[in-house]
């Protein structure tokens, strides 16, 4: 399969998985909120914020393993790929064990000093926390296997596992309705059990299908390679700490100022932003290996061009969902949730727009990973992301509203996205004029079209026809992008795909 066709196929698979997973997750959240109640749901999101933290660390470590596997895949070096995998397994096991033990030892500090949790729910919250420790460990030791799948561009199997995971979570959510004892404790334990199932699914499949995963031997231990991977991982983890420190830091601030009920609203916003992140990752996971392999094959020009394409299409595809959702957020949450927590609507709108702003130049982050210059990038760009945390605190300290604290997040995300351009120009020779011409300028009309369409539909159609806004916006954005948003080389690829679809459709008639 050609590289362009593989990217499009994998993107399609990812979008199918994302759509199915999002529908299941959103419905599950409705049941969970109803079953647990707003306070317990807020407690779960607060305590399980550690999983969000580990999720970012997982992404950081997975990106490291995938970067090295894809880089040397581009050089056709199977022996070194096996070494990379084995050393990654060692790193993940050690990091997972250290984190799990550290989290366990910090239990008294977290629950008796840091968090504001009602006394009668403290025992349940601690039980959930211990379940999350298990999630941390098994999530981390799964990383080398998921990274291998992405490096081999096997998006299909990982999507199947994720769909099964979503179905299992739905089953757990439905079972809450029949649990008579403490539902919060039960829910935490079952979430941990699902992660363990994921670990065995990925491990068995990868060991069966990929040579580098079959023999994990200490003979492949390479101190120099381990040091190099650990150095790269360290800065990727630093980036993850900055991002999750910002997100969970704001959650803790809200908890300290307003209590657990506002954490329910923040948790809803995080649920929606998580689904939006899945939408953007659908394209990015498909194209990231191509970016890294291009750099591994010493083709810097192609690598930067792919980074431009990733930025443009990730932004536009996410805008297709986010912009109509921002206009229709009140209706969406009213249908999704039996009772909408205070501030949930505006929190969700701001969170979605923040993710959208990050996509403006997201391909450049992968370009930098491909080149391997992670130290300066992590320190320069991701430290800025962390600034949203103290800014939000200062906003509330000086009597600002919860909305003003959330606006700090949107402001910082927009700033850091723009700064990527100047960093890559100074360090890696990116031509900003080319990026602006091929990405920013070509995005203006499609985005303006979908904003106008969403506004029109929101004000013309009754609330129960909110889905029309999404349908019309998708049609308008696709049309506007095809006719005004594509470069010549991008249009050639799209035309080839459309022609193949047309021919296959003609054969079936």
Short mmCIF file of C-alpha atoms in Angstrom, two decimals:
data_model
loop_
_atom_site.label_atom_id
_atom_site.label_comp_id
_atom_site.label_asym_id
_atom_site.label_seq_id
_atom_site.Cartn_x
_atom_site.Cartn_y
_atom_site.Cartn_z
CA UNK A 1 0.00 0.00 0.00
CA UNK A 2 1.35 3.47 -0.95
CA UNK A 3 2.28 5.80 1.91
CA UNK A 4 -0.50 8.28 1.07
CA UNK A 5 -3.10 5.50 0.74
CA UNK A 6 -1.96 3.97 4.04
CA UNK A 7 -2.34 7.30 5.83
CA UNK A 8 -5.85 7.76 4.44
CA UNK A 9 -6.85 4.16 5.31
CA UNK A 10 -5.48 4.45 8.84
CA UNK A 11 -7.19 7.82 9.28
CA UNK A 12 -10.51 6.29 8.20
CA UNK A 13 -10.07 3.42 10.66
CA UNK A 14 -9.20 5.85 13.43
CA UNK A 15 -12.24 8.01 12.71
CA UNK A 16 -14.54 4.98 12.76
CA UNK A 17 -13.02 3.96 16.11
CA UNK A 18 -13.28 7.52 17.41
CA UNK A 19 -16.94 7.86 16.43
CA UNK A 20 -17.91 4.54 18.02
CA UNK A 21 -15.79 5.18 21.11
CA UNK A 22 -17.10 8.74 21.54
CA UNK A 23 -20.74 7.66 21.33
CA UNK A 24 -20.17 4.90 23.89
CA UNK A 25 -18.10 7.13 26.20
CA UNK A 26 -20.59 9.99 26.19
CA UNK A 27 -23.52 7.67 26.88
CA UNK A 28 -21.51 5.91 29.60
CA UNK A 29 -20.72 9.24 31.25
CA UNK A 30 -24.42 10.06 31.43
CA UNK A 31 -25.11 6.77 33.24
CA UNK A 32 -22.09 7.17 35.53
CA UNK A 33 -23.04 10.72 36.55
CA UNK A 34 -26.60 9.58 37.27
CA UNK A 35 -25.46 6.49 39.22
CA UNK A 36 -22.71 8.11 41.28
CA UNK A 37 -24.26 11.54 41.76
CA UNK A 38 -22.55 14.89 41.16
CA UNK A 39 -20.42 14.81 44.33
CA UNK A 40 -19.07 11.26 43.89
CA UNK A 41 -18.56 11.91 40.18
CA UNK A 42 -16.55 15.00 41.08
CA UNK A 43 -14.51 12.95 43.58
CA UNK A 44 -13.79 10.28 40.96
CA UNK A 45 -12.64 12.85 38.39
CA UNK A 46 -10.49 14.57 40.98
CA UNK A 47 -8.82 11.37 42.21
CA UNK A 48 -8.65 9.80 38.75
CA UNK A 49 -6.88 12.93 37.56
CA UNK A 50 -3.78 10.90 38.31
CA UNK A 51 -4.80 8.67 35.39
CA UNK A 52 -4.95 11.74 33.17
CA UNK A 53 -1.44 12.50 34.37
CA UNK A 54 -0.28 8.97 33.60
CA UNK A 55 -2.10 9.14 30.27
CA UNK A 56 0.14 12.03 29.29
CA UNK A 57 3.21 10.19 30.56
CA UNK A 58 2.07 7.16 28.55
CA UNK A 59 1.81 9.37 25.50
CA UNK A 60 5.27 10.79 26.17
CA UNK A 61 6.90 7.37 26.60
CA UNK A 62 4.93 5.88 23.71
CA UNK A 63 6.04 8.75 21.49
CA UNK A 64 9.65 8.06 22.49
CA UNK A 65 9.50 4.34 21.69
CA UNK A 66 7.55 4.96 18.50
CA UNK A 67 9.96 7.70 17.45
CA UNK A 68 12.98 5.40 17.69
CA UNK A 69 11.23 2.40 16.12
CA UNK A 70 9.89 4.48 13.22
CA UNK A 71 13.21 6.30 12.78
CA UNK A 72 15.18 3.08 12.39
CA UNK A 73 12.36 1.47 10.44
CA UNK A 74 13.06 4.22 7.90
CA UNK A 75 16.68 3.01 7.89
CA UNK A 76 15.58 -0.69 7.63
CA UNK A 77 17.53 -1.67 10.76
CA UNK A 78 15.66 -4.63 12.36
CA UNK A 79 18.41 -5.49 14.84
CA UNK A 80 18.39 -2.02 16.34
CA UNK A 81 14.58 -2.05 16.46
CA UNK A 82 14.74 -5.19 18.65
CA UNK A 83 17.25 -3.46 20.93
CA UNK A 84 15.05 -0.38 21.17
CA UNK A 85 12.00 -2.45 22.08
CA UNK A 86 13.80 -4.43 24.82
CA UNK A 87 15.34 -1.33 26.37
CA UNK A 88 11.95 0.41 26.22
CA UNK A 89 10.36 -2.49 28.12
CA UNK A 90 13.02 -2.13 30.80
CA UNK A 91 12.41 1.62 31.08
CA UNK A 92 8.62 1.25 31.25
CA UNK A 93 8.79 -1.42 33.96
CA UNK A 94 11.16 0.61 36.13
CA UNK A 95 9.21 3.86 35.65
CA UNK A 96 5.90 2.09 36.31
CA UNK A 97 7.19 0.49 39.50
CA UNK A 98 8.72 3.72 40.80
CA UNK A 99 5.58 5.73 40.06
CA UNK A 100 3.30 3.14 41.68
CA UNK A 101 5.41 3.04 44.87
CA UNK A 102 5.68 6.84 44.94
CA UNK A 103 1.93 7.26 44.56
CA UNK A 104 1.30 4.77 47.35
CA UNK A 105 3.66 6.58 49.72
CA UNK A 106 2.03 9.96 48.96
CA UNK A 107 -1.47 8.78 49.93
CA UNK A 108 -1.58 10.55 53.36
CA UNK A 109 -0.29 13.84 51.91
CA UNK A 110 -2.73 13.84 48.99
CA UNK A 111 -5.87 12.96 50.94
CA UNK A 112 -5.26 14.67 54.28
CA UNK A 113 -3.42 17.80 53.15
CA UNK A 114 -4.02 18.55 49.47
CA UNK A 115 -7.55 17.54 48.43
CA UNK A 116 -10.84 18.82 49.84
CA UNK A 117 -12.98 15.65 50.09
CA UNK A 118 -15.94 15.11 52.47
CA UNK A 119 -14.92 12.99 55.48
CA UNK A 120 -17.63 10.38 54.90
CA UNK A 121 -16.30 9.71 51.36
CA UNK A 122 -12.60 9.68 52.23
CA UNK A 123 -12.33 5.86 52.45
CA UNK A 124 -14.03 5.40 49.08
CA UNK A 125 -11.79 8.04 47.48
CA UNK A 126 -8.67 6.29 48.80
CA UNK A 127 -9.93 2.94 47.46
CA UNK A 128 -10.37 4.53 44.02
CA UNK A 129 -6.86 5.96 44.30
CA UNK A 130 -5.39 2.50 44.96
CA UNK A 131 -7.24 1.19 41.89
CA UNK A 132 -5.68 4.02 39.90
CA UNK A 133 -2.22 2.93 41.06
CA UNK A 134 -2.86 -0.43 39.35
CA UNK A 135 -3.99 1.47 36.25
CA UNK A 136 -0.74 3.45 36.32
CA UNK A 137 1.49 0.38 36.42
CA UNK A 138 -0.28 -1.66 33.75
CA UNK A 139 -0.74 1.36 31.48
CA UNK A 140 2.98 2.06 31.54
CA UNK A 141 4.14 -1.49 30.83
CA UNK A 142 1.71 -1.60 27.89
CA UNK A 143 3.39 1.39 26.22
CA UNK A 144 6.12 -0.46 24.22
CA UNK A 145 3.49 -2.66 22.59
CA UNK A 146 1.14 0.17 21.58
CA UNK A 147 4.13 2.14 20.29
CA UNK A 148 5.18 -0.85 18.18
CA UNK A 149 1.73 -1.03 16.59
CA UNK A 150 1.83 2.65 15.65
CA UNK A 151 5.42 2.39 14.37
CA UNK A 152 4.27 -0.44 12.09
CA UNK A 153 1.23 1.69 11.17
CA UNK A 154 -1.09 -1.10 12.37
CA UNK A 155 -3.90 1.20 13.40
CA UNK A 156 -6.57 -1.44 12.77
CA UNK A 157 -5.74 -3.74 15.71
CA UNK A 158 -5.24 -0.91 18.20
CA UNK A 159 -8.60 0.54 17.11
CA UNK A 160 -10.31 -2.83 17.67
CA UNK A 161 -8.86 -3.06 21.19
CA UNK A 162 -9.97 0.48 21.98
CA UNK A 163 -13.51 -0.21 20.76
CA UNK A 164 -13.66 -3.36 22.93
CA UNK A 165 -12.36 -1.27 25.84
CA UNK A 166 -15.16 1.27 25.29
CA UNK A 167 -17.76 -1.52 25.22
CA UNK A 168 -16.41 -2.97 28.48
CA UNK A 169 -16.61 0.48 30.09
CA UNK A 170 -20.22 0.78 28.94
CA UNK A 171 -20.99 -2.61 30.51
CA UNK A 172 -19.42 -1.44 33.77
CA UNK A 173 -21.44 1.79 33.64
CA UNK A 174 -24.68 -0.12 33.10
CA UNK A 175 -23.83 -2.53 35.92
CA UNK A 176 -23.62 0.43 38.33
CA UNK A 177 -27.41 0.57 38.23
CA UNK A 178 -27.54 -2.85 39.90
CA UNK A 179 -24.82 -2.33 42.52
CA UNK A 180 -26.27 -1.79 45.98
CA UNK A 181 -23.05 -1.21 47.94
CA UNK A 182 -20.48 1.56 47.37
CA UNK A 183 -20.65 2.25 43.63
CA UNK A 184 -17.62 4.53 43.60
CA UNK A 185 -15.29 1.79 44.89
CA UNK A 186 -16.78 -0.77 42.47
CA UNK A 187 -16.33 1.59 39.52
CA UNK A 188 -12.68 2.28 40.34
CA UNK A 189 -11.83 -1.44 40.63
CA UNK A 190 -13.55 -2.30 37.34
CA UNK A 191 -11.72 0.48 35.47
CA UNK A 192 -8.44 -1.02 36.66
CA UNK A 193 -9.52 -4.51 35.52
CA UNK A 194 -10.19 -3.23 31.98
CA UNK A 195 -6.65 -1.81 31.73
CA UNK A 196 -5.22 -5.21 32.73
CA UNK A 197 -7.23 -6.85 29.92
CA UNK A 198 -5.81 -4.28 27.47
CA UNK A 199 -2.27 -5.15 28.55
CA UNK A 200 -2.68 -8.85 27.79
CA UNK A 201 -4.40 -8.16 24.45
CA UNK A 202 -1.57 -5.92 23.19
CA UNK A 203 1.18 -8.16 24.57
CA UNK A 204 -0.11 -11.40 23.03
CA UNK A 205 -0.75 -9.82 19.62
CA UNK A 206 2.58 -8.01 19.32
CA UNK A 207 4.64 -11.01 20.41
CA UNK A 208 2.88 -13.10 17.79
CA UNK A 209 3.21 -10.68 14.86
CA UNK A 210 6.41 -8.64 15.32
CA UNK A 211 9.94 -10.03 15.56
CA UNK A 212 11.27 -7.30 17.83
CA UNK A 213 8.64 -8.17 20.47
CA UNK A 214 9.19 -11.94 20.60
CA UNK A 215 12.41 -12.16 22.57
CA UNK A 216 12.92 -9.77 25.46
CA UNK A 217 16.43 -10.62 26.59
CA UNK A 218 18.90 -8.89 28.86
CA UNK A 219 21.49 -9.71 26.18
CA UNK A 220 19.95 -6.88 24.16
CA UNK A 221 20.49 -4.46 27.04
CA UNK A 222 22.48 -1.53 25.68
CA UNK A 223 23.62 1.03 28.23
CA UNK A 224 24.34 3.71 25.63
CA UNK A 225 21.01 3.22 23.85
CA UNK A 226 19.17 3.05 27.18
CA UNK A 227 20.73 6.35 28.18
CA UNK A 228 19.76 7.95 24.86
CA UNK A 229 16.15 6.71 25.07
CA UNK A 230 15.92 7.67 28.74
CA UNK A 231 17.19 11.17 27.94
CA UNK A 232 14.58 11.57 25.20
CA UNK A 233 11.88 10.09 27.47
CA UNK A 234 12.88 12.40 30.29
CA UNK A 235 12.17 15.51 28.27
CA UNK A 236 8.98 14.01 26.84
CA UNK A 237 7.86 13.29 30.42
CA UNK A 238 8.76 16.86 31.37
CA UNK A 239 6.44 18.03 28.59
CA UNK A 240 3.72 15.70 29.88
CA UNK A 241 4.17 17.00 33.43
CA UNK A 242 3.79 20.58 32.19
CA UNK A 243 0.60 19.79 30.26
CA UNK A 244 -1.08 17.67 32.91
CA UNK A 245 0.21 19.91 35.69
CA UNK A 246 -1.64 22.74 34.01
CA UNK A 247 -4.86 20.74 33.52
CA UNK A 248 -4.96 19.00 36.90
CA UNK A 249 -3.55 22.03 38.65
CA UNK A 250 -6.60 24.00 37.58
CA UNK A 251 -8.79 21.12 38.85
CA UNK A 252 -7.11 21.30 42.27
CA UNK A 253 -7.48 25.09 42.33
CA UNK A 254 -11.20 24.79 41.60
CA UNK A 255 -11.47 22.17 44.34
CA UNK A 256 -9.73 24.40 46.88
CA UNK A 257 -11.82 27.47 46.02
CA UNK A 258 -15.23 25.91 45.31
CA UNK A 259 -15.33 22.23 46.45
CA UNK A 260 -16.10 18.99 44.60
CA UNK A 261 -19.27 20.12 42.80
CA UNK A 262 -17.37 22.38 40.41
CA UNK A 263 -15.01 19.48 39.74
CA UNK A 264 -18.02 17.68 38.24
CA UNK A 265 -18.37 20.50 35.68
CA UNK A 266 -14.63 20.44 35.02
CA UNK A 267 -14.78 16.65 34.67
CA UNK A 268 -17.51 16.95 32.03
CA UNK A 269 -15.37 19.45 30.12
CA UNK A 270 -12.42 17.07 30.31
CA UNK A 271 -14.59 14.22 29.00
CA UNK A 272 -15.53 16.27 25.94
CA UNK A 273 -11.99 17.53 25.41
CA UNK A 274 -10.75 13.94 25.65
CA UNK A 275 -13.09 12.91 22.84
CA UNK A 276 -11.97 15.92 20.81
CA UNK A 277 -8.35 14.90 21.38
CA UNK A 278 -9.21 11.43 20.03
CA UNK A 279 -10.59 13.08 16.88
CA UNK A 280 -7.34 14.96 16.28
CA UNK A 281 -5.20 11.92 17.13
CA UNK A 282 -7.02 9.94 14.43
CA UNK A 283 -5.10 11.75 11.72
CA UNK A 284 -1.96 12.40 13.75
CA UNK A 285 -1.39 8.74 14.68
CA UNK A 286 -1.72 7.86 11.01
CA UNK A 287 0.72 10.47 9.72
CA UNK A 288 3.25 10.65 12.61
CA UNK A 289 5.17 7.49 11.57
CA UNK A 290 5.51 8.92 8.05
CA UNK A 291 6.98 12.15 9.45
CA UNK A 292 9.54 10.27 11.54
CA UNK A 293 10.42 7.79 8.78
CA UNK A 294 11.02 10.69 6.38
CA UNK A 295 13.54 12.17 8.80
CA UNK A 296 15.09 8.73 9.34
CA UNK A 297 15.45 8.47 5.57
CA UNK A 298 17.26 11.86 5.57
CA UNK A 299 14.43 13.58 3.69
CA UNK A 300 14.02 16.79 5.72
CA UNK A 301 12.00 18.57 3.02
CA UNK A 302 9.35 15.80 2.91
CA UNK A 303 9.30 15.65 6.70
CA UNK A 304 8.50 19.36 7.05
CA UNK A 305 5.89 19.16 4.29
CA UNK A 306 4.16 16.31 6.11
CA UNK A 307 4.23 18.42 9.29
CA UNK A 308 2.42 21.20 7.43
CA UNK A 309 -0.19 18.75 6.14
CA UNK A 310 -0.67 17.27 9.63
CA UNK A 311 -1.21 20.73 11.13
CA UNK A 312 -3.71 21.83 8.50
CA UNK A 313 -5.86 18.72 8.33
CA UNK A 314 -5.80 18.05 12.07
CA UNK A 315 -7.04 21.60 12.69
CA UNK A 316 -9.74 21.48 10.00
CA UNK A 317 -11.01 18.01 10.93
CA UNK A 318 -11.26 19.02 14.58
CA UNK A 319 -12.91 22.34 13.66
CA UNK A 320 -15.59 20.34 11.84
CA UNK A 321 -16.65 18.96 15.24
CA UNK A 322 -15.61 21.64 17.72
CA UNK A 323 -17.14 24.76 16.14
CA UNK A 324 -20.70 23.38 15.82
CA UNK A 325 -20.33 21.85 19.30
CA UNK A 326 -19.43 25.24 20.81
CA UNK A 327 -22.62 26.77 19.39
CA UNK A 328 -24.80 23.82 20.40
CA UNK A 329 -23.15 23.03 23.76
CA UNK A 330 -26.21 23.80 25.89
CA UNK A 331 -28.38 21.41 23.88
CA UNK A 332 -25.68 18.72 23.73
CA UNK A 333 -25.15 18.68 27.49
CA UNK A 334 -28.90 18.80 28.18
CA UNK A 335 -29.44 15.70 26.04
CA UNK A 336 -26.29 13.95 27.24
CA UNK A 337 -26.74 14.55 30.99
CA UNK A 338 -29.83 14.19 33.10
CA UNK A 339 -28.63 17.17 35.16
CA UNK A 340 -26.06 19.63 33.81
CA UNK A 341 -23.61 20.81 36.52
CA UNK A 342 -23.15 24.56 36.93
CA UNK A 343 -20.40 26.01 34.70
CA UNK A 344 -20.23 22.80 32.61
CA UNK A 345 -21.38 24.56 29.41
CA UNK A 346 -18.84 27.38 29.39
CA UNK A 347 -16.05 25.11 30.70
CA UNK A 348 -16.67 22.68 27.85
CA UNK A 349 -16.71 25.45 25.23
CA UNK A 350 -13.42 26.91 26.41
CA UNK A 351 -11.74 23.49 26.74
CA UNK A 352 -12.71 22.53 23.18
CA UNK A 353 -11.47 25.83 21.75
CA UNK A 354 -8.18 25.39 23.64
CA UNK A 355 -7.59 22.00 22.00
CA UNK A 356 -8.49 23.47 18.61
CA UNK A 357 -5.90 26.25 19.01
CA UNK A 358 -3.23 23.68 19.85
CA UNK A 359 -3.89 21.96 16.51
CA UNK A 360 -2.88 25.05 14.51
CA UNK A 361 0.77 23.97 14.48
CA UNK A 362 0.62 20.49 16.06
CA UNK A 363 2.51 18.90 13.15
CA UNK A 364 5.58 20.93 14.10
CA UNK A 365 5.70 19.17 17.47
CA UNK A 366 6.07 15.85 15.64
CA UNK A 367 8.64 17.36 13.29
CA UNK A 368 10.71 18.34 16.30
CA UNK A 369 10.38 14.83 17.78
CA UNK A 370 11.53 13.35 14.48
CA UNK A 371 14.64 15.52 14.52
CA UNK A 372 15.25 14.64 18.17
CA UNK A 373 15.72 18.15 19.53
CA UNK A 374 13.42 17.64 22.51
CA UNK A 375 15.27 19.45 25.30
CA UNK A 376 15.04 23.00 23.96
CA UNK A 377 11.54 22.49 22.58
CA UNK A 378 10.16 21.03 25.82
CA UNK A 379 11.67 23.79 27.90
CA UNK A 380 10.69 26.61 25.54
CA UNK A 381 7.17 25.59 24.51
CA UNK A 382 5.72 23.31 27.17
CA UNK A 383 6.91 25.40 30.10
CA UNK A 384 4.70 28.14 28.69
CA UNK A 385 1.72 25.74 28.76
CA UNK A 386 2.25 25.28 32.49
CA UNK A 387 1.78 29.03 32.98
CA UNK A 388 -2.00 28.57 32.70
CA UNK A 389 -1.95 27.03 36.20
CA UNK A 390 -0.52 30.03 38.14
CA UNK A 391 -2.47 32.46 35.94
CA UNK A 392 -5.73 30.68 36.80
CA UNK A 393 -4.81 30.77 40.49
CA UNK A 394 -4.09 34.51 40.38
CA UNK A 395 -7.36 35.08 38.57
CA UNK A 396 -9.36 33.38 41.35
CA UNK A 397 -7.19 34.88 44.09
CA UNK A 398 -8.16 38.37 42.90
CA UNK A 399 -11.87 37.49 42.89
CA UNK A 400 -12.10 36.37 39.28
CA UNK A 401 -14.83 33.99 38.15
CA UNK A 402 -14.29 30.31 37.28
CA UNK A 403 -14.75 31.32 33.63
CA UNK A 404 -11.87 33.81 33.84
CA UNK A 405 -9.64 31.05 35.20
CA UNK A 406 -10.55 28.83 32.24
CA UNK A 407 -9.84 31.66 29.80
CA UNK A 408 -6.22 31.58 30.98
CA UNK A 409 -6.03 28.07 29.51
CA UNK A 410 -7.29 29.23 26.10
CA UNK A 411 -4.91 32.19 26.05
CA UNK A 412 -1.83 30.12 26.89
CA UNK A 413 -2.69 27.35 24.37
CA UNK A 414 -3.01 29.91 21.57
CA UNK A 415 0.28 31.57 22.48
CA UNK A 416 2.27 28.32 22.70
CA UNK A 417 0.86 27.14 19.37
CA UNK A 418 2.08 30.27 17.60
CA UNK A 419 5.49 30.11 19.30
CA UNK A 420 6.13 26.67 17.73
CA UNK A 421 6.60 28.44 14.39
CA UNK A 422 9.40 30.66 15.66
CA UNK A 423 11.09 27.82 17.53
CA UNK A 424 11.22 25.54 14.48
CA UNK A 425 12.42 28.45 12.33
CA UNK A 426 15.31 29.27 14.62
CA UNK A 427 16.32 25.68 15.39
CA UNK A 428 15.38 23.54 12.38
CA UNK A 429 15.16 25.97 9.47
CA UNK A 430 11.38 26.02 8.99
CA UNK A 431 10.20 28.69 6.55
CA UNK A 432 7.42 30.55 8.35
CA UNK A 433 6.25 32.21 5.13
CA UNK A 434 5.71 28.78 3.56
CA UNK A 435 3.80 27.54 6.60
CA UNK A 436 1.59 30.63 6.70
CA UNK A 437 0.90 30.40 2.95
CA UNK A 438 0.18 26.66 2.83
CA UNK A 439 -1.57 26.32 6.19
CA UNK A 440 -2.89 29.48 7.88
CA UNK A 441 -4.08 31.41 4.81
CA UNK A 442 -5.77 28.37 3.29
CA UNK A 443 -7.63 27.70 6.56
CA UNK A 444 -9.29 31.13 6.73
CA UNK A 445 -12.19 30.61 4.31
CA UNK A 446 -13.10 27.06 5.45
CA UNK A 447 -13.12 28.16 9.12
CA UNK A 448 -15.10 31.33 8.38
CA UNK A 449 -17.60 29.21 6.43
CA UNK A 450 -18.17 26.74 9.25
CA UNK A 451 -18.48 29.50 11.87
CA UNK A 452 -21.09 31.29 9.75
CA UNK A 453 -22.93 28.02 9.06
CA UNK A 454 -22.98 26.97 12.72
CA UNK A 455 -24.19 30.42 13.82
CA UNK A 456 -26.95 30.38 11.19
CA UNK A 457 -28.15 26.87 12.10
CA UNK A 458 -28.05 27.65 15.82
CA UNK A 459 -30.24 30.73 15.40
CA UNK A 460 -32.64 29.38 12.75
CA UNK A 461 -33.37 25.75 13.70
CA UNK A 462 -35.11 24.73 16.95
CA UNK A 463 -32.90 23.12 19.61
CA UNK A 464 -34.11 19.57 18.92
CA UNK A 465 -32.71 19.83 15.37
CA UNK A 466 -29.21 20.68 16.64
CA UNK A 467 -27.80 17.74 14.66
CA UNK A 468 -28.53 19.66 11.45
CA UNK A 469 -25.81 22.12 12.46
CA UNK A 470 -23.24 19.31 12.50
CA UNK A 471 -24.45 17.79 9.23
CA UNK A 472 -24.50 21.08 7.31
CA UNK A 473 -21.19 22.18 8.84
CA UNK A 474 -19.47 18.97 7.71
CA UNK A 475 -20.73 19.45 4.14
CA UNK A 476 -19.77 23.14 4.08
CA UNK A 477 -16.31 22.60 5.57
CA UNK A 478 -15.47 19.71 3.22
CA UNK A 479 -16.59 21.72 0.19
CA UNK A 480 -14.80 24.90 1.28
CA UNK A 481 -11.62 22.96 2.05
CA UNK A 482 -11.64 21.13 -1.29
CA UNK A 483 -12.13 24.27 -3.38
CA UNK A 484 -10.18 26.86 -1.37
CA UNK A 485 -8.14 25.10 1.33
CA UNK A 486 -5.87 22.68 -0.53
CA UNK A 487 -2.44 23.06 -2.09
CA UNK A 488 -1.89 21.48 -5.50
CA UNK A 489 -0.12 18.37 -4.15
CA UNK A 490 -2.83 17.85 -1.52
CA UNK A 491 -5.59 18.10 -4.13
CA UNK A 492 -3.85 15.48 -6.30
CA UNK A 493 -3.87 12.99 -3.40
CA UNK A 494 -7.53 13.71 -2.59
CA UNK A 495 -8.51 13.32 -6.25
CA UNK A 496 -6.70 9.97 -6.45
CA UNK A 497 -8.59 8.70 -3.41
CA UNK A 498 -11.94 9.95 -4.72
CA UNK A 499 -11.24 8.29 -8.08
CA UNK A 500 -10.49 4.95 -6.36
CA UNK A 501 -13.71 5.20 -4.37
CA UNK A 502 -15.65 6.01 -7.54
CA UNK A 503 -14.16 3.02 -9.39
CA UNK A 504 -14.90 0.61 -6.54
CA UNK A 505 -18.44 1.91 -6.31
CA UNK A 506 -18.87 1.47 -10.07
CA UNK A 507 -17.70 -2.18 -9.84
CA UNK A 508 -20.32 -2.99 -7.21
CA UNK A 509 -23.18 -1.79 -9.43
#
